[in-house]
Short mmCIF file of C-alpha atoms in Angstrom, two decimals:
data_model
loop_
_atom_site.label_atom_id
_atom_site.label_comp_id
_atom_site.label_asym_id
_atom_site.label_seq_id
_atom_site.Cartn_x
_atom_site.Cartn_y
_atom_site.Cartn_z
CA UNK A 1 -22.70 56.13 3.92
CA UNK A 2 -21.10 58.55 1.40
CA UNK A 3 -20.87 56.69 -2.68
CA UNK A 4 -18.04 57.89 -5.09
CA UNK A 5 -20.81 60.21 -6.62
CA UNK A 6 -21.24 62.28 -3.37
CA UNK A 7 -18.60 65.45 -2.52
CA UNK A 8 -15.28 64.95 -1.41
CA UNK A 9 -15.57 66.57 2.42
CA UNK A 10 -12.48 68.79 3.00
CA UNK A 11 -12.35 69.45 6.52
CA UNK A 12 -11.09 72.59 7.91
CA UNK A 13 -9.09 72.93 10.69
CA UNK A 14 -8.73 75.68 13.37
CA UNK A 15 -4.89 76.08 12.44
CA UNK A 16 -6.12 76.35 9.20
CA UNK A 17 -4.71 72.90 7.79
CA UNK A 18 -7.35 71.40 5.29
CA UNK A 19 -7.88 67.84 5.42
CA UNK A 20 -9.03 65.49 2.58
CA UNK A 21 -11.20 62.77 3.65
CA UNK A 22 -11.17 60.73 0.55
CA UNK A 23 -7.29 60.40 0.61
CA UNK A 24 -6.70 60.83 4.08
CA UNK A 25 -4.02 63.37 3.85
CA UNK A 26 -3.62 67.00 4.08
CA UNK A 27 -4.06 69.35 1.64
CA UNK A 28 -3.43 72.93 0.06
CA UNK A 29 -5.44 75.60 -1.73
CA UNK A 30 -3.46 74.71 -4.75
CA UNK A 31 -4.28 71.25 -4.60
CA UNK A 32 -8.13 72.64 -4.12
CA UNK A 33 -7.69 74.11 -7.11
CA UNK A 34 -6.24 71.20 -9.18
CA UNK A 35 -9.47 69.42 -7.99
CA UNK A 36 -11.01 71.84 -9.34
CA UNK A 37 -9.10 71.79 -12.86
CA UNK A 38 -10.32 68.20 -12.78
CA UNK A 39 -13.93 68.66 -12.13
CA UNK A 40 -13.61 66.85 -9.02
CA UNK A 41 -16.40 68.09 -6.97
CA UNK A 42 -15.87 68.75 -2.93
CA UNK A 43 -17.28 70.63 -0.11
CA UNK A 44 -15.15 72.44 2.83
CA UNK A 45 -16.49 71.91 6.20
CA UNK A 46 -15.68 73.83 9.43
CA UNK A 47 -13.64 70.66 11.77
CA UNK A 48 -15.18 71.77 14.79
CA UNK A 49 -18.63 72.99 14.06
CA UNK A 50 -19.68 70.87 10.75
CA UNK A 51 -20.72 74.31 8.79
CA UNK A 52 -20.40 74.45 5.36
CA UNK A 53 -17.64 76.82 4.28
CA UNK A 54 -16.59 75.75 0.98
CA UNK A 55 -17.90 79.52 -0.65
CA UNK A 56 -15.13 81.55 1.31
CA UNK A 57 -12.33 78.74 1.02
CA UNK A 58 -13.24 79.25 -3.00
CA UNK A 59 -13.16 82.56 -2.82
CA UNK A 60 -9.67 82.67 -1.33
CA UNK A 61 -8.44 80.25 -3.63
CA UNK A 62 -8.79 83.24 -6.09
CA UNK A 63 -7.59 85.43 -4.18
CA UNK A 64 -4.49 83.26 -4.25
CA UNK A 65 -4.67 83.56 -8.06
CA UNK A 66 -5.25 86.75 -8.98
CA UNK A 67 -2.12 88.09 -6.65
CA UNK A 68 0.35 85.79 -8.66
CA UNK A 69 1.96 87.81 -11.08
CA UNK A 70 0.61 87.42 -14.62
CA UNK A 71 -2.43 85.28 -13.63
CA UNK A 72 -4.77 88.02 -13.31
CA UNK A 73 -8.76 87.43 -14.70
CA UNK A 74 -10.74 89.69 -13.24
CA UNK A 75 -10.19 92.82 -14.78
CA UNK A 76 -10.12 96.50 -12.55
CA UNK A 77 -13.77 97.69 -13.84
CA UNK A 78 -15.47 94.41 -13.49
CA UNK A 79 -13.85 94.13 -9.83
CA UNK A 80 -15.42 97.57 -9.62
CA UNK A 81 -18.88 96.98 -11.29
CA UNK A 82 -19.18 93.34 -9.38
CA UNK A 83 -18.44 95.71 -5.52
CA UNK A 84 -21.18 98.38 -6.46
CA UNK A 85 -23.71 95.56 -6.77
CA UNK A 86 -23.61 94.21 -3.44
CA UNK A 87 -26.07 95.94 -1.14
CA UNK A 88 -28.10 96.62 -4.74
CA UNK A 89 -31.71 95.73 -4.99
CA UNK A 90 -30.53 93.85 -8.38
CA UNK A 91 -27.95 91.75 -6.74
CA UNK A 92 -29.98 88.68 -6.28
CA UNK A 93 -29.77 88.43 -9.95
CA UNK A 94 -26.01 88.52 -10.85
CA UNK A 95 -25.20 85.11 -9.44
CA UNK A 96 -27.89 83.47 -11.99
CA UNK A 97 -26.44 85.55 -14.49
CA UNK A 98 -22.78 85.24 -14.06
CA UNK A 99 -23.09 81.52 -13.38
CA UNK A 100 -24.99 80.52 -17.02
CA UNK A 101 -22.61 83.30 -18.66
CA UNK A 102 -19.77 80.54 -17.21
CA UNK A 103 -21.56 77.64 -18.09
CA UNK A 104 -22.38 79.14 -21.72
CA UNK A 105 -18.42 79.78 -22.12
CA UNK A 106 -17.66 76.49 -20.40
CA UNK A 107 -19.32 74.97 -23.50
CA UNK A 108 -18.01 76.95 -26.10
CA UNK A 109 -14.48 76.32 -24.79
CA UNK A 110 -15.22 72.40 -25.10
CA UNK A 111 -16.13 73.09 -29.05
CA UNK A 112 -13.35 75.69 -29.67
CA UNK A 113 -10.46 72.93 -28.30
CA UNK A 114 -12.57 70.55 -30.30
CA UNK A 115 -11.99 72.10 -33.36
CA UNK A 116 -8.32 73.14 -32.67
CA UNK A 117 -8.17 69.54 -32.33
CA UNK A 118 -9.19 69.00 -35.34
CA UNK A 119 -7.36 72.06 -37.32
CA UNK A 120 -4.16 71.51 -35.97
CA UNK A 121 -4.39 67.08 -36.32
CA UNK A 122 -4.45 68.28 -40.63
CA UNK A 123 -2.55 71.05 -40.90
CA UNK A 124 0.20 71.75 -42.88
CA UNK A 125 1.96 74.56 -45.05
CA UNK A 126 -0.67 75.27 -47.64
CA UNK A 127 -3.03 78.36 -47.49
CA UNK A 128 -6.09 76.10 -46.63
CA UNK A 129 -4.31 74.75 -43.93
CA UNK A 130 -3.99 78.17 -42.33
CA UNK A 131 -6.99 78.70 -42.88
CA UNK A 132 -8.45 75.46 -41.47
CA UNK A 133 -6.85 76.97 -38.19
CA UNK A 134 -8.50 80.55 -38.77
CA UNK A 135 -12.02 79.38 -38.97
CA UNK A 136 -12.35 77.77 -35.03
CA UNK A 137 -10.08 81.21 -33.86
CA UNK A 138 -12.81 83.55 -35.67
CA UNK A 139 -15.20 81.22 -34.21
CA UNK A 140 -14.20 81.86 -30.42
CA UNK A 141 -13.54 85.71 -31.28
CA UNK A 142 -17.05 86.14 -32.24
CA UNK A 143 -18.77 84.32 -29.36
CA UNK A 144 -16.59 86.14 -27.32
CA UNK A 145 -17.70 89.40 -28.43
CA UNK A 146 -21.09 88.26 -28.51
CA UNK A 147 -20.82 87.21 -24.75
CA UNK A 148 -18.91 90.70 -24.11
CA UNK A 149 -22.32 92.53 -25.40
CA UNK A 150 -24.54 90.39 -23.29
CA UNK A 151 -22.95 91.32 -20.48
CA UNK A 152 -21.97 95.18 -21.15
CA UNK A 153 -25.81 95.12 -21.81
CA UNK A 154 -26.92 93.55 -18.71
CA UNK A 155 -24.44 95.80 -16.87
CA UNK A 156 -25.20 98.96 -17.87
CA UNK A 157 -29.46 97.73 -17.24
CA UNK A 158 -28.12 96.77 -13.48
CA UNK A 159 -26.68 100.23 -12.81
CA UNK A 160 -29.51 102.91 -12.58
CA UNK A 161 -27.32 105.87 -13.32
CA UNK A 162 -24.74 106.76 -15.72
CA UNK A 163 -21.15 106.30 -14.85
CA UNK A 164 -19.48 109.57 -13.47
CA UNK A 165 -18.66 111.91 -15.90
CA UNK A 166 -21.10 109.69 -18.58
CA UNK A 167 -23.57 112.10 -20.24
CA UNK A 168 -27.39 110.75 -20.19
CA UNK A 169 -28.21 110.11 -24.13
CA UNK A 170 -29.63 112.55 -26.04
CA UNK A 171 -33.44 112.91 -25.71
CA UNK A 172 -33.21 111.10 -22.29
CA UNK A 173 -35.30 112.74 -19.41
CA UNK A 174 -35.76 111.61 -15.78
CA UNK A 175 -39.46 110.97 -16.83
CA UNK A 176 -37.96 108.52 -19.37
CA UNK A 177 -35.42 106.31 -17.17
CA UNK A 178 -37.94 104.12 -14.87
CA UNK A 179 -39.63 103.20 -18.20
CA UNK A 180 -36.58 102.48 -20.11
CA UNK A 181 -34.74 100.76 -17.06
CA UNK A 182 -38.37 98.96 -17.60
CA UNK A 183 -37.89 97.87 -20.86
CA UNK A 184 -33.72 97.03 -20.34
CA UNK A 185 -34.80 94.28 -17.53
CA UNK A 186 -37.30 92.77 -19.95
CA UNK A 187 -34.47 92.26 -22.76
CA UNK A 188 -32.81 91.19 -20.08
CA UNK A 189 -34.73 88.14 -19.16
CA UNK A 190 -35.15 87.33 -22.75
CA UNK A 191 -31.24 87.33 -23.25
CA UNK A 192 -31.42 84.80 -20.52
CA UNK A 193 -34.46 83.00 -21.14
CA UNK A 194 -32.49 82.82 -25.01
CA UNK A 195 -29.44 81.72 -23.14
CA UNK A 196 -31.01 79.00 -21.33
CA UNK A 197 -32.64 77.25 -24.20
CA UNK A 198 -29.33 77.13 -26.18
CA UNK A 199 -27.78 75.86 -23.31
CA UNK A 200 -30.33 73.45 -23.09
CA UNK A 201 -30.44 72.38 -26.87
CA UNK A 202 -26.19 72.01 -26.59
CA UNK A 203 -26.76 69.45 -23.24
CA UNK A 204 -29.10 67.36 -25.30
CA UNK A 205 -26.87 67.71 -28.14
#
């Protein structure tokens, strides 16, 4: 018997209708995504066979997203970058990756509304005001760019050859890229194993 902690099942029908067990009523992709807005955790199962099929019906729902005008996240050269990796002998470790980058911004969100909270609850029309609003903005700029490097840097280690047109840095020799591709996985898994123990230290916080 299923508790309030377990999934929500979303059942999936061959006409394509989705169906909400917890409410008993039939649902859209939009209100899949809501759920999601809300944390509510569910799983998507095929009606007929019982398989688990909640990774493509996610996948759609961004589809959904990203063709509504002015809602587009996932930039062109990402889209581009994330399509070459499939097949790759690296792409067992992008999920891992992109999924703690997520969780990692997930929690710096939390502490950037946190202190836009608290900026905008005291501000007025004095200079320190304006600049009690500054600080958390800088704040959120700079992990941002610092999250940008980590993953430009983990990019360009994941791609064993220079983008077309992209000339090899000076000094660099054939002889030289195994080595350095070497050394660009090892800062790698420190940037992660780094990554994981602040995530870590910010749960127990």
């Amino acid at each position: 018997m299923s508790t309030k902690d377990d999934p929500v099942i979303i059942k999936k029908y061959a006409n394509r209708r989705l169906y909400n067990t917890g409410t008993s009523t039939y649902v859209t992709l939009e209100d899949l995504a809501e759920m999601v807005r809300k944390g509510e955790d569910f799983t998507v199962q095929d009606a007929k066979s019982g398989e688990d099929i909640t990774h493509p019906v996610l996948t759609q729902i961004i589809f959904e997203l990203e063709n509504r005008e002015g809602q587009n996240m996932l930039p062109i050269p990402f889209l581009r970058q994330l399509i070459s990796f499939y097949g790759d002998q690296m792409q067992m470790v992008v999920p891992s990756y992109l999924e703690q980058s997520m969780i990692a911004f997930a929690k710096e969100q939390e502490r950037f509304r946190e202190q836009m909270k608290n900026a905008m609850g005291g501000i007025g029309k004095s200079p320190m005001d304006v600049m009690k609003m500054a600080t958390p903005m800088k704040a959120l700029e700079e992990q941002t760019k610092r999250n940008i490097e980590l993953f430009q840097n983990a990019m360009r280690m994941f791609t064993p050859f220079p983008p077309a047109g992209e000339a090899p840095a000076a000094g660099a020799s054939e002889e030289d890229a195994p080595e350095e591709r070497d050394d660009d996985l090892q800062d790698l898994k420190e940037q992660i194993a780094a990554m994981q123990r602040r995530l870590d230290k910010m749960g127990k916080g």
